[in-house]
PDB file of C-alpha atoms and ligand atoms in Angstrom:
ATOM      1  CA  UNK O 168      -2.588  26.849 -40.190  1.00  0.00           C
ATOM      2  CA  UNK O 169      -2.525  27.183 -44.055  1.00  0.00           C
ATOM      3  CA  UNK O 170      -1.464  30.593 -45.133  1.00  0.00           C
ATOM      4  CA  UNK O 171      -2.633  31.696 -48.744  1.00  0.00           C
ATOM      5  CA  UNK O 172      -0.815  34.158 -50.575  1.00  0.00           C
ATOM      6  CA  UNK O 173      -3.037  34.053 -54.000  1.00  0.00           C
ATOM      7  CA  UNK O 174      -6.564  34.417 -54.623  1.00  0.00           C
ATOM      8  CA  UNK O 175      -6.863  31.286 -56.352  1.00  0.00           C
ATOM      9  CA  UNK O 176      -5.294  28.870 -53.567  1.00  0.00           C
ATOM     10  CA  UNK O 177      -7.573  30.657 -51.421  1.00  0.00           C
ATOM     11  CA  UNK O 178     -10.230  30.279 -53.179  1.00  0.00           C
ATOM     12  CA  UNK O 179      -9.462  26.280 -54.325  1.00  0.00           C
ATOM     13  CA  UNK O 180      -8.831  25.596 -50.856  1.00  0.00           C
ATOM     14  CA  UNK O 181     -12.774  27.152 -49.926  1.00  0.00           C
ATOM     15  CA  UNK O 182     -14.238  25.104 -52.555  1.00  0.00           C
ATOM     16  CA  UNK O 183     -12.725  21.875 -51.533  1.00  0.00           C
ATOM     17  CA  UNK O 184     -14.157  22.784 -47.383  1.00  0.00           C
ATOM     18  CA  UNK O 185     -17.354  23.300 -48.965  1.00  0.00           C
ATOM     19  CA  UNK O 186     -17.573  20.051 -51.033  1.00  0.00           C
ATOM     20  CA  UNK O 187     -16.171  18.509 -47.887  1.00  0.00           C
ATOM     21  CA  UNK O 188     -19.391  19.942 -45.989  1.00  0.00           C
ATOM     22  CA  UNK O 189     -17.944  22.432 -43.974  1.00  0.00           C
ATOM     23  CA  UNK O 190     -19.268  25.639 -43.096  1.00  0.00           C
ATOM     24  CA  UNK O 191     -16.778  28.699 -43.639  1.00  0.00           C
ATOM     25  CA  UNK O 192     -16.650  31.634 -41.175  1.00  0.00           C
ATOM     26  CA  UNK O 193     -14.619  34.320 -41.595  1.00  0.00           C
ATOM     27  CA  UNK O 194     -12.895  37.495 -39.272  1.00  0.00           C
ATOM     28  CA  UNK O 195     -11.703  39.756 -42.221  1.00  0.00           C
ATOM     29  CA  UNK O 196      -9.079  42.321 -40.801  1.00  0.00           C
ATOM     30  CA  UNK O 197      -6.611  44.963 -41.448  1.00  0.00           C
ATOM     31  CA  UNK O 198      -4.056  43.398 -39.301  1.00  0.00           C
ATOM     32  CA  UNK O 199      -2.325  44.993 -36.289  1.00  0.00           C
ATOM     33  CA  UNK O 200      -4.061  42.337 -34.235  1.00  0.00           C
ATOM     34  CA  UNK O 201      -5.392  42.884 -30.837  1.00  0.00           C
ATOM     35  CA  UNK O 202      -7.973  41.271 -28.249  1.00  0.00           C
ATOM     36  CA  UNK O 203     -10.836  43.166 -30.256  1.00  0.00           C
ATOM     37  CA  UNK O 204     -10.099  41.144 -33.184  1.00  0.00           C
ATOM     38  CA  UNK O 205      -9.280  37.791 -31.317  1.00  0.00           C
ATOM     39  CA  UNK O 206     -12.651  37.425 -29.764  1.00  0.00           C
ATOM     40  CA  UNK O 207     -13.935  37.652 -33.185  1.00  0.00           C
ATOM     41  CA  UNK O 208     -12.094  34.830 -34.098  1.00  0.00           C
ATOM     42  CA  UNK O 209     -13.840  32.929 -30.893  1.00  0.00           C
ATOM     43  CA  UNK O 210     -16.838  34.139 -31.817  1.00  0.00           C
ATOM     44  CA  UNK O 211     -16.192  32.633 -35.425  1.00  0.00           C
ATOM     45  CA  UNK O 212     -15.414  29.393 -34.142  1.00  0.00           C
ATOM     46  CA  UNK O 213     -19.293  29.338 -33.021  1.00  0.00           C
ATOM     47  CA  UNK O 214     -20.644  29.695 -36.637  1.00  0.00           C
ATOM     48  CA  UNK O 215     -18.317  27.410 -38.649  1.00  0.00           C
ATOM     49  CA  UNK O 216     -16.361  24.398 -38.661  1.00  0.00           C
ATOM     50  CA  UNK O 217     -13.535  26.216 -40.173  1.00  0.00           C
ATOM     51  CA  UNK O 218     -12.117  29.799 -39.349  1.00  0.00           C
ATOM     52  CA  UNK O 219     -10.617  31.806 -42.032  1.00  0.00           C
ATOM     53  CA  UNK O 220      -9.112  35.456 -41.395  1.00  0.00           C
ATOM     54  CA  UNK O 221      -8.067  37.808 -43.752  1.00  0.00           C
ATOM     55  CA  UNK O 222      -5.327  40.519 -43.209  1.00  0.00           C
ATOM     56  CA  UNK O 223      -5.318  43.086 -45.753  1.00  0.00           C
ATOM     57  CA  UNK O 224      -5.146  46.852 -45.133  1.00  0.00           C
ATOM     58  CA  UNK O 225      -7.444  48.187 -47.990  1.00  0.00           C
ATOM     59  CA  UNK O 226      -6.132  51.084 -49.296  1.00  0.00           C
ATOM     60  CA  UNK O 227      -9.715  51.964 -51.190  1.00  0.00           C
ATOM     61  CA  UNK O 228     -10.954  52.434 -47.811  1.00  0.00           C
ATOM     62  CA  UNK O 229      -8.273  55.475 -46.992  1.00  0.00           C
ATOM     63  CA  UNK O 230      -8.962  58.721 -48.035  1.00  0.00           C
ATOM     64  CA  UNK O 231      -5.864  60.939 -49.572  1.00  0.00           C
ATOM     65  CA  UNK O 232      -4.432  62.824 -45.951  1.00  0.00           C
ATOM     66  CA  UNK O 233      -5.045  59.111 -43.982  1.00  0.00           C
ATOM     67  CA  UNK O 234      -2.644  57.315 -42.544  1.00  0.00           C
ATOM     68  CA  UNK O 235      -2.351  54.264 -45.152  1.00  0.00           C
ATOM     69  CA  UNK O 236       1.303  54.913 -45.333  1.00  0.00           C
ATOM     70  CA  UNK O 237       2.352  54.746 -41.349  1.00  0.00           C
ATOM     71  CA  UNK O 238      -1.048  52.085 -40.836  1.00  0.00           C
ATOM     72  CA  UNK O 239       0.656  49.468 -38.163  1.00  0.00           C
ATOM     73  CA  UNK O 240       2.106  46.154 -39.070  1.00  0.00           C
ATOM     74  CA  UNK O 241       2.922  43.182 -37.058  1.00  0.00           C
ATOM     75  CA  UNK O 242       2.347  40.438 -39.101  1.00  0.00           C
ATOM     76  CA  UNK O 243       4.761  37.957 -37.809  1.00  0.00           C
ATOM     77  CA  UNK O 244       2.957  38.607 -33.826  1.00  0.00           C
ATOM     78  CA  UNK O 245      -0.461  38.367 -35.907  1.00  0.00           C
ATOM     79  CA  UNK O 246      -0.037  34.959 -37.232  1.00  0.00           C
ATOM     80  CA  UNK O 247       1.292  33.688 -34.137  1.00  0.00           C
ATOM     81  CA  UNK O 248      -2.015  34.816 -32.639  1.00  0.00           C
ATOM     82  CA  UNK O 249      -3.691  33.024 -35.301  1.00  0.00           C
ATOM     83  CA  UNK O 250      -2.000  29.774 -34.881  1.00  0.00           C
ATOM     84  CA  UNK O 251      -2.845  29.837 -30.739  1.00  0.00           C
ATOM     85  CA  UNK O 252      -6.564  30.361 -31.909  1.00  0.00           C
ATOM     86  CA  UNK O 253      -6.446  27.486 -34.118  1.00  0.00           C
ATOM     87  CA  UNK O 254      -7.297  29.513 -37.307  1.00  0.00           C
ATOM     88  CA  UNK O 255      -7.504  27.134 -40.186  1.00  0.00           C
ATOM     89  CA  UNK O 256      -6.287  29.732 -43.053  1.00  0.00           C
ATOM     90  CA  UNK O 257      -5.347  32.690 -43.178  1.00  0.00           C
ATOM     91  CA  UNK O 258      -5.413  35.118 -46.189  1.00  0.00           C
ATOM     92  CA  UNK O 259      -2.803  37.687 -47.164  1.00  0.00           C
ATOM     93  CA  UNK O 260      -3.651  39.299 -50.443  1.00  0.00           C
ATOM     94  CA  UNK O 261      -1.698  41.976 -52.229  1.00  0.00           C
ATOM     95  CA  UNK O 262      -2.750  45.259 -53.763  1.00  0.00           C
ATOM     96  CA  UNK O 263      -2.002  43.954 -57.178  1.00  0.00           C
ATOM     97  CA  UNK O 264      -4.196  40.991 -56.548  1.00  0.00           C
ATOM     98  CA  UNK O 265      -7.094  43.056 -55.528  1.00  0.00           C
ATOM     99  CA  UNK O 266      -7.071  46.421 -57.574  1.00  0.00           C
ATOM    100  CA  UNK O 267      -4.817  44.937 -60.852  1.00  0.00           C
ATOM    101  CA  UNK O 268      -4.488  47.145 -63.432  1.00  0.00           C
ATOM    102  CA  UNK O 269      -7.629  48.011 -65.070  1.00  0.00           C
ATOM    103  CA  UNK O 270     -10.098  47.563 -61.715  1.00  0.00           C
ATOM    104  CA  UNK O 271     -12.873  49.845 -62.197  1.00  0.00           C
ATOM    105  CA  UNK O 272     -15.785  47.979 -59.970  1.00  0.00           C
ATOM    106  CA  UNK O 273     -16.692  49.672 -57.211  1.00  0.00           C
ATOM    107  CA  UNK O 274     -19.759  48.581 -54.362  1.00  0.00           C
ATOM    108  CA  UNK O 275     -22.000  52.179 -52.862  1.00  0.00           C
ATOM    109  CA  UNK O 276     -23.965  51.516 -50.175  1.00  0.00           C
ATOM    110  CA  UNK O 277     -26.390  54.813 -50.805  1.00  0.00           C
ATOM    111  CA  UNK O 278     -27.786  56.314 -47.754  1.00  0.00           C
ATOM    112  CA  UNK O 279     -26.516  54.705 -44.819  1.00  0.00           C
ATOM    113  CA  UNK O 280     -22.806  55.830 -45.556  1.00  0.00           C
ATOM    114  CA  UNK O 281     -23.644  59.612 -45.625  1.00  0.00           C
ATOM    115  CA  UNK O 282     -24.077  60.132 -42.195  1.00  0.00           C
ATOM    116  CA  UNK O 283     -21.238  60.057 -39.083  1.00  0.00           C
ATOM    117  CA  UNK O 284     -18.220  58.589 -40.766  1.00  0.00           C
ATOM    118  CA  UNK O 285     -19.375  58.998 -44.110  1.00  0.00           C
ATOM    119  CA  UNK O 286     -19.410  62.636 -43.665  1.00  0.00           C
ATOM    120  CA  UNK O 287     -16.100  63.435 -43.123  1.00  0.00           C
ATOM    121  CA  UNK O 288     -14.404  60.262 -44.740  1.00  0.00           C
ATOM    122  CA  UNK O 289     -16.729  60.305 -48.261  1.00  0.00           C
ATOM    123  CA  UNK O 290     -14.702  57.618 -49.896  1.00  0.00           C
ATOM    124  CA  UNK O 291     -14.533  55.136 -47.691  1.00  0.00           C
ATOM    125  CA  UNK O 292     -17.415  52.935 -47.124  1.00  0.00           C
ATOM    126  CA  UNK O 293     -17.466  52.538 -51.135  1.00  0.00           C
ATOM    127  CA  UNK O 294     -13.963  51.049 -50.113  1.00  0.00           C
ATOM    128  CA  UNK O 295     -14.649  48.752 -47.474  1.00  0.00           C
ATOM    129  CA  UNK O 296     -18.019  47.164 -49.133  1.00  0.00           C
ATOM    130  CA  UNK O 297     -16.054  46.551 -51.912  1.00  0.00           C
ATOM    131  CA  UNK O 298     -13.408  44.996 -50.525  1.00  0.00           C
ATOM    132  CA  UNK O 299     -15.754  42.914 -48.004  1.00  0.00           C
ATOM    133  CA  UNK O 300     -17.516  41.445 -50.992  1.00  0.00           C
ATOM    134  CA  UNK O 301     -14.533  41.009 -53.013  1.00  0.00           C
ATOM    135  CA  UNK O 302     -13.162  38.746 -49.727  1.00  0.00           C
ATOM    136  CA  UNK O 303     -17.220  37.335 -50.032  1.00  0.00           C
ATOM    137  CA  UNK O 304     -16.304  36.365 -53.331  1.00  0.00           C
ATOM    138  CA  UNK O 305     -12.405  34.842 -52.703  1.00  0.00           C
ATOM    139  CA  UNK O 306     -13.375  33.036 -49.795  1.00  0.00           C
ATOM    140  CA  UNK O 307     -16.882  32.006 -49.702  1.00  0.00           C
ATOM    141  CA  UNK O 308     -18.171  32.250 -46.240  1.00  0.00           C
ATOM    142  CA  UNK O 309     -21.363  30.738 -44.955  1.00  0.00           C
ATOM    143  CA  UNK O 310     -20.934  33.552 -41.585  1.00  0.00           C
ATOM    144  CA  UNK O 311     -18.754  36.461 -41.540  1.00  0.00           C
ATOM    145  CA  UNK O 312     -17.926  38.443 -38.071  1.00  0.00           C
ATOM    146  CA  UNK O 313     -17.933  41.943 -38.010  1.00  0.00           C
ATOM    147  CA  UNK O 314     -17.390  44.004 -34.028  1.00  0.00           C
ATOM    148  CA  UNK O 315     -19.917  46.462 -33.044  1.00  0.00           C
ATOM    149  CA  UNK O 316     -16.697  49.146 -32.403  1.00  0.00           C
ATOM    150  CA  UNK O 317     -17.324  50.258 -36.416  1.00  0.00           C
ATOM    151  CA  UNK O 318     -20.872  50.012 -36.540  1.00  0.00           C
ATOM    152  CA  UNK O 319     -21.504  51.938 -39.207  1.00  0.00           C
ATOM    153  CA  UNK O 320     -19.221  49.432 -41.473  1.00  0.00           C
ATOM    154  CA  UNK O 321     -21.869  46.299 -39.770  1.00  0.00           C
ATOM    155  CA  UNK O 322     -25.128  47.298 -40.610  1.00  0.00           C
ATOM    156  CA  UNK O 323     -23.413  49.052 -44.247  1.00  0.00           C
ATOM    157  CA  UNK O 324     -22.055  45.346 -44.827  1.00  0.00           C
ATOM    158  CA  UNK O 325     -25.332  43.771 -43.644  1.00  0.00           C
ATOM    159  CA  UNK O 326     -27.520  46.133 -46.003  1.00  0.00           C
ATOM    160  CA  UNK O 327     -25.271  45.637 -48.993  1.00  0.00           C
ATOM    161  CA  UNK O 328     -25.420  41.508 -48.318  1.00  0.00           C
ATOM    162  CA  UNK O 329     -29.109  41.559 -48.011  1.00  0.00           C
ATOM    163  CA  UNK O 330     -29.805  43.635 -50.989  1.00  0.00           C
ATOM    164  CA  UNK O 331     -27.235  41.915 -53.726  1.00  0.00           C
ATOM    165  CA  UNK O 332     -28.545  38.812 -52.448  1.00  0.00           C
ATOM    166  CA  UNK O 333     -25.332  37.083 -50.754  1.00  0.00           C
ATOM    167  CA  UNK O 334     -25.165  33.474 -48.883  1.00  0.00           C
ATOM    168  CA  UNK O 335     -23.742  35.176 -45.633  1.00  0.00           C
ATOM    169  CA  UNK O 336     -24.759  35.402 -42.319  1.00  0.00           C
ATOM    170  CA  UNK O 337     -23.567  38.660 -41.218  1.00  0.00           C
ATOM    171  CA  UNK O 338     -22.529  38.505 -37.404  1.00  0.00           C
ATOM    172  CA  UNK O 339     -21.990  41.704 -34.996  1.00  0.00           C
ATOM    173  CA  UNK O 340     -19.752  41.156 -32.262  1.00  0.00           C
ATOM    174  CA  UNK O 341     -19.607  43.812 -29.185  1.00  0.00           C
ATOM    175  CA  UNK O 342     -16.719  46.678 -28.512  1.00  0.00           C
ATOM    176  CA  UNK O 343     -14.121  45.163 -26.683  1.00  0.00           C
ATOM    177  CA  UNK O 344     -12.568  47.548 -24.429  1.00  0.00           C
ATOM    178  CA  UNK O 345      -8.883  48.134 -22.536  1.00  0.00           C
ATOM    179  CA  UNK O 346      -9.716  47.877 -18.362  1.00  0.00           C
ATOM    180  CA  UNK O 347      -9.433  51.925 -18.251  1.00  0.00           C
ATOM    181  CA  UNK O 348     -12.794  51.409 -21.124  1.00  0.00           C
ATOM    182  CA  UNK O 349     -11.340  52.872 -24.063  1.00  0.00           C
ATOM    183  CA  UNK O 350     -12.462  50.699 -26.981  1.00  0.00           C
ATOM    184  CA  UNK O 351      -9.870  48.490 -28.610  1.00  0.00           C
ATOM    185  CA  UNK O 352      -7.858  49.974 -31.618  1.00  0.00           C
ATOM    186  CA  UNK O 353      -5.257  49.068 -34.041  1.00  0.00           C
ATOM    187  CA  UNK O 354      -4.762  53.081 -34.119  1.00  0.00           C
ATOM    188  CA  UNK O 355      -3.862  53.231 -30.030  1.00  0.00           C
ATOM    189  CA  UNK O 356      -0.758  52.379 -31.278  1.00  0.00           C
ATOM    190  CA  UNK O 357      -0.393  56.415 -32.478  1.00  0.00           C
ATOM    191  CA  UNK O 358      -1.611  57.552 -29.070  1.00  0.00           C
ATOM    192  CA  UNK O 359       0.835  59.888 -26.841  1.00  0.00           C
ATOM    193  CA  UNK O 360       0.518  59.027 -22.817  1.00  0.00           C
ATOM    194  CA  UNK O 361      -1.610  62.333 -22.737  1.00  0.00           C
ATOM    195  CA  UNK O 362      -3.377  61.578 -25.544  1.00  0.00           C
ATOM    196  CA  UNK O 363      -3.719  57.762 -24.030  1.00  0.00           C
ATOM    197  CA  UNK O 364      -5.632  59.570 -20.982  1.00  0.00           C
ATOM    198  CA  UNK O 365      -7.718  62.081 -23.235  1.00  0.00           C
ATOM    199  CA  UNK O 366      -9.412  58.935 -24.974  1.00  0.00           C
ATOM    200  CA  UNK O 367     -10.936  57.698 -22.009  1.00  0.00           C
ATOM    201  CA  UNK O 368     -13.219  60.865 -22.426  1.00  0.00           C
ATOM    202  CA  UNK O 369     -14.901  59.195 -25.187  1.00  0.00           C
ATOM    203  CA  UNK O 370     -15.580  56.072 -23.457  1.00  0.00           C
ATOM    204  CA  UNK O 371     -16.719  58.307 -20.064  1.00  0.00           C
ATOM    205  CA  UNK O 372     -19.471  60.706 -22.129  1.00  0.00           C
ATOM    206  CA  UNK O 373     -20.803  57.801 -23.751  1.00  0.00           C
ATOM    207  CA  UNK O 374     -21.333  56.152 -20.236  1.00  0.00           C
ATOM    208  CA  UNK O 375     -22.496  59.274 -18.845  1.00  0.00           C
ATOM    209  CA  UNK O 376     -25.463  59.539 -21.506  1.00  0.00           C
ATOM    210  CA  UNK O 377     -25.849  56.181 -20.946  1.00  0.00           C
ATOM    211  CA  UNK O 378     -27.008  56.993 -17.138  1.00  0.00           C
ATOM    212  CA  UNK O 379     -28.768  60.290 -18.311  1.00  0.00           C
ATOM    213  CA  UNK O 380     -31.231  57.942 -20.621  1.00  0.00           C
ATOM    214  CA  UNK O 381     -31.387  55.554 -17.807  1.00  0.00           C
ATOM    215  CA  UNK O 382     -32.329  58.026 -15.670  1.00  0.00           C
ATOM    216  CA  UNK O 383     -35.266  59.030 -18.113  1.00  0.00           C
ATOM    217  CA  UNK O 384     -33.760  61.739 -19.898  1.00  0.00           C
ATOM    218  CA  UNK O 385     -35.284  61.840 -23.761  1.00  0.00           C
ATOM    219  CA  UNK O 386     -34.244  65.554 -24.845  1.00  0.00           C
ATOM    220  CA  UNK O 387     -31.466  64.849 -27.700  1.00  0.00           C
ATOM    221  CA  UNK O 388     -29.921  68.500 -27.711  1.00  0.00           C
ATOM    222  CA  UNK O 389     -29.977  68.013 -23.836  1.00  0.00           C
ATOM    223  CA  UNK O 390     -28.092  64.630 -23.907  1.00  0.00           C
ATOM    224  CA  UNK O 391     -25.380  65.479 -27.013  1.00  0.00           C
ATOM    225  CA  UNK O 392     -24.723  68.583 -25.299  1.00  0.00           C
ATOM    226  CA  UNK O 393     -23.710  67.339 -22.003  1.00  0.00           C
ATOM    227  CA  UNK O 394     -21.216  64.471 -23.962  1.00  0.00           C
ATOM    228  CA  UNK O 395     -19.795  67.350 -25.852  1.00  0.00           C
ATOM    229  CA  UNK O 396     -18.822  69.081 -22.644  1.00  0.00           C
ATOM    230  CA  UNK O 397     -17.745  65.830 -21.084  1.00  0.00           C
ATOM    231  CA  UNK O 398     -15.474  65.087 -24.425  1.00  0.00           C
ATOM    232  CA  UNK O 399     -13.834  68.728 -24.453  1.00  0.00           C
ATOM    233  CA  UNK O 400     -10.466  68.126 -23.141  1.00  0.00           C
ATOM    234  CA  UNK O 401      -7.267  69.885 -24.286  1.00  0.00           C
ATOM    235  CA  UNK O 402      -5.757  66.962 -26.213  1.00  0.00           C
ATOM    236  CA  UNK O 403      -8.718  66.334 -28.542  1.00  0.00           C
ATOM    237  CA  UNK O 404      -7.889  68.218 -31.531  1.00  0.00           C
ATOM    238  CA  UNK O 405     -11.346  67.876 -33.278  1.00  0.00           C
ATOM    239  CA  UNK O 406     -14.739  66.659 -32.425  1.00  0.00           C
ATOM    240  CA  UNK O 407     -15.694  65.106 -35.572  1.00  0.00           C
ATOM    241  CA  UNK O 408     -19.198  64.242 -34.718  1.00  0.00           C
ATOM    242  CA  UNK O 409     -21.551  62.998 -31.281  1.00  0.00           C
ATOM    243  CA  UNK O 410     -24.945  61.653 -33.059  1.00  0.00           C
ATOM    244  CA  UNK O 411     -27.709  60.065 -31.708  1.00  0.00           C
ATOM    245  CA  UNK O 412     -29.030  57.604 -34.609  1.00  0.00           C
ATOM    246  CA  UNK O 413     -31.713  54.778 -35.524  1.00  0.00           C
ATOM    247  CA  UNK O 414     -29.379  51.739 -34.866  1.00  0.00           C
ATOM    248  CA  UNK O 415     -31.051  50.403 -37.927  1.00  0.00           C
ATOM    249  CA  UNK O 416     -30.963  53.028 -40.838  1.00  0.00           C
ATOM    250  CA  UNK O 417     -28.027  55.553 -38.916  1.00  0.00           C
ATOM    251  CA  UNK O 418     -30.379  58.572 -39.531  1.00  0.00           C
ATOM    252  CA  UNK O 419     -30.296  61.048 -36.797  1.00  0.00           C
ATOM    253  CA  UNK O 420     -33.083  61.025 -34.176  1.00  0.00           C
ATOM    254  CA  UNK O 421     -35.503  63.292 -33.477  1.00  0.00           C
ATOM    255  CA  UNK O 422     -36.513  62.227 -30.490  1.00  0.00           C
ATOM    256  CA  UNK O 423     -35.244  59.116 -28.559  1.00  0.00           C
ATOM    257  CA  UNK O 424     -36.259  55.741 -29.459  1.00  0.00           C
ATOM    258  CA  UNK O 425     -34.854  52.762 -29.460  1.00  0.00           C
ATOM    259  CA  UNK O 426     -32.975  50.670 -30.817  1.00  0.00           C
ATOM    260  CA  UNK O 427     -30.577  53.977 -30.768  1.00  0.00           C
ATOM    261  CA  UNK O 428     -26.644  54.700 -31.118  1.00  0.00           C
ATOM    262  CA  UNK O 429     -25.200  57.462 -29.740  1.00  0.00           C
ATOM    263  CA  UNK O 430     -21.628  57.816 -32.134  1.00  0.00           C
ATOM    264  CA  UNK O 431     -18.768  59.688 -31.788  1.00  0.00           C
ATOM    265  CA  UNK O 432     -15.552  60.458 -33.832  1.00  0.00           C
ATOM    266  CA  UNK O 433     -12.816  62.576 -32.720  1.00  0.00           C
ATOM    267  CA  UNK O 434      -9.278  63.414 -33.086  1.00  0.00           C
ATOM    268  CA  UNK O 435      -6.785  63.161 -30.150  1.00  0.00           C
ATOM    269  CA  UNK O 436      -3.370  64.672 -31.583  1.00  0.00           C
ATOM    270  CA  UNK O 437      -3.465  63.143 -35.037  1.00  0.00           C
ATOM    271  CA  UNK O 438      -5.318  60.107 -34.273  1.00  0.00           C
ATOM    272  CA  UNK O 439      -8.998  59.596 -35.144  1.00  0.00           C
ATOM    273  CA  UNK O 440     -10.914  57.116 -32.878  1.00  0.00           C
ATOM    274  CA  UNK O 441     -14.177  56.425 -32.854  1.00  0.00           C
ATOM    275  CA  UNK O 442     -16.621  54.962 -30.175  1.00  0.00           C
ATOM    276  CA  UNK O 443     -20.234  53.608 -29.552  1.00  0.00           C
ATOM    277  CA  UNK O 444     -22.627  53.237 -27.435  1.00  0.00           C
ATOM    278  CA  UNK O 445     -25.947  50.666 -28.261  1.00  0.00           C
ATOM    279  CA  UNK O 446     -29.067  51.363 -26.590  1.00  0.00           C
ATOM    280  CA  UNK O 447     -31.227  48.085 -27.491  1.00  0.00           C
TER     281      UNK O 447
HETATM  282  P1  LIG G 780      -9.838  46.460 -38.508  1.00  0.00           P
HETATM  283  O1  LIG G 780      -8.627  45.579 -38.516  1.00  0.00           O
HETATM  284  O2  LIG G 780      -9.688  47.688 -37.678  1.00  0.00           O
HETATM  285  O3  LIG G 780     -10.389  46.698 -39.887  1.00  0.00           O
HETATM  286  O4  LIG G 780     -10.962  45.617 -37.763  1.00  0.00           O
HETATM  287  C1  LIG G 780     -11.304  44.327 -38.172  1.00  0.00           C
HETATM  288  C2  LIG G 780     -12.539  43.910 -37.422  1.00  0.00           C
HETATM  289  O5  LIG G 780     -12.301  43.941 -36.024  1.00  0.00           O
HETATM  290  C3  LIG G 780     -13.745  44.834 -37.684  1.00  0.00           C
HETATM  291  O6  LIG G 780     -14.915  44.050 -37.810  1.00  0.00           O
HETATM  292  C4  LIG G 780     -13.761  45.682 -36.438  1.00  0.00           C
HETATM  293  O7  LIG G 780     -15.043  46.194 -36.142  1.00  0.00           O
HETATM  294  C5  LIG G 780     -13.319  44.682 -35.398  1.00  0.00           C
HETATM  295  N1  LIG G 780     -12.808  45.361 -34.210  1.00  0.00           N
HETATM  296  C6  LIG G 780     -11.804  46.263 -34.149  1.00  0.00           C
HETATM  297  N2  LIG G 780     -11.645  46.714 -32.887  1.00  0.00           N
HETATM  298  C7  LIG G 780     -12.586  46.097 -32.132  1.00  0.00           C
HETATM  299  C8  LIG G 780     -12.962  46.148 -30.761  1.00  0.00           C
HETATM  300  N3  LIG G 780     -12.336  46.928 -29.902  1.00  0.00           N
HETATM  301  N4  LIG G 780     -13.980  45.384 -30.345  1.00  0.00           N
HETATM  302  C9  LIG G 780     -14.644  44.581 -31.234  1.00  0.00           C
HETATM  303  N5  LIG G 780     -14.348  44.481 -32.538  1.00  0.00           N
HETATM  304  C10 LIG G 780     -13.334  45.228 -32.979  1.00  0.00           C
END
């Protein structure tokens, strides 16, 4: 596996794949590796002849009381996963490299960020799409693979490709979960054994709603107030939102339709997880 610690080896070593004939996919990450972010590396294999992953925790993306500081590390165990997938190159920028003195370009996705995550974190979608098309840029992907567990960031990243115009196929990949169902997270890491058991909740409302619409049930309030009881547990600090959304534009729903997504953030101890549920 080649490992590329500037922008412009990275970026040479894209150009001469390319010229070669090879289509680039990509699995950009913040590290902290787990089987969420592995099966997007399968999944990349798919789309490309050559697999590229970033690791880069993105501090535009943090907002000032976030946990960029203590954000997990295990970069020698993450390459070693990278190797056993057979990931052609991996990418390890620096801060200087990517915000050097002077940056002052910044991507806004307008509407779709404002709602769920955007609400409480305002900064940080402007963060991730332009870091995502900053990586576009360095490492020239013909697919990119993006999981369904931050869906808000996949259809942000999808809008802001389709509207400037760029040469990627953006590529959602579903929530992979632990057996007990919680959803997958570099941030588990922070979780207490109590607080380990209180995150289930999140999986177990969404699942619960999930038979409630199955079972015909189409009154919103109805259905968000039954997860909210089903969430309340003495561990979860903070409910930071349960919305039921247009899977397409993220606005809230009036009444149910699909395609829908029924979202929810909250905060167990200090730790803020969020979790999904897709009703195609
Ligand atoms: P992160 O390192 O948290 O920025 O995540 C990098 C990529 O992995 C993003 O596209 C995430 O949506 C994806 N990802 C993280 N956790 C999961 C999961 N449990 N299932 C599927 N994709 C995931």
């Amino acid at each position: 596996m080649k490992l590329f610690k500037t922008i412009d080896a990275m970026q040479k070593w894209s150009l001469q794949e390319k010229r070669d004939g090879k289509r680039i996919s990509f699995v950009p990450t913040m590290g902290a590796l787990h089987e969420g972010h592995l099966s997007l590396i399968r999944e990349a294999k798919k789309h490309g002849d050559v697999v590229v992953l970033s690791i880069y925790v993105n501090p535009a993306q943090f907002g000032p009381n976030e946990d960029l500081q203590n954000y997990p590390k295990t970069l020698d165990a993450d390459l070693d996963h990278a190797k056993k997938l057979f990931v052609d190159a991996t990418f390890l920028p620096t801060d200087d490299m990517i915000y050097p003195d002077g940056y002052q370009t910044y991507i806004n996705v307008e509407n779709m960020t404002k709602n769920l995550c955007g609400a409480s974190r305002p900064e940080h979608f402007r963060g991730v799409t332009t870091v995502v098309a900053k990586l576009f840029n360095i490492v020239m992907p013909d697919s990119a693979i993006f999981g369904e567990k931050d869906f808000q960031q996949l259809v942000t990243i999808k809008r802001m490709v389709k509207d400037l115009n760029m040469p990627v196929e953006i590529i959602g990949h579903p929530i992979v979960r632990e057996p007990d169902g919680v959803a997958m997270s570099s941030r588990n890491k922070y979780l207490s054994d109590e607080e380990r058991v209180a995150a289930r909740s999140l999986n177990q409302s969404l699942e619960f709603a999930n038979e409630m619409i199955d079972a015909g049930e189409t009154d919103i309030k109805k259905i968000l107030l039954k997860v909210k009881e089903r969430i309340k547990s003495e561990s979860i600090s903070k409910v930071d939102y349960i919305n039921l959304v247009n899977a397409n534009t993220l606005e809230d729903l009036k009444e149910f339709r699909r395609p829908a997504l029924l979202a929810i953030a909250a905060v167990i101890g200090k730790t803020r997880l969020i979790d999904n549920h897709l009703f195609e």
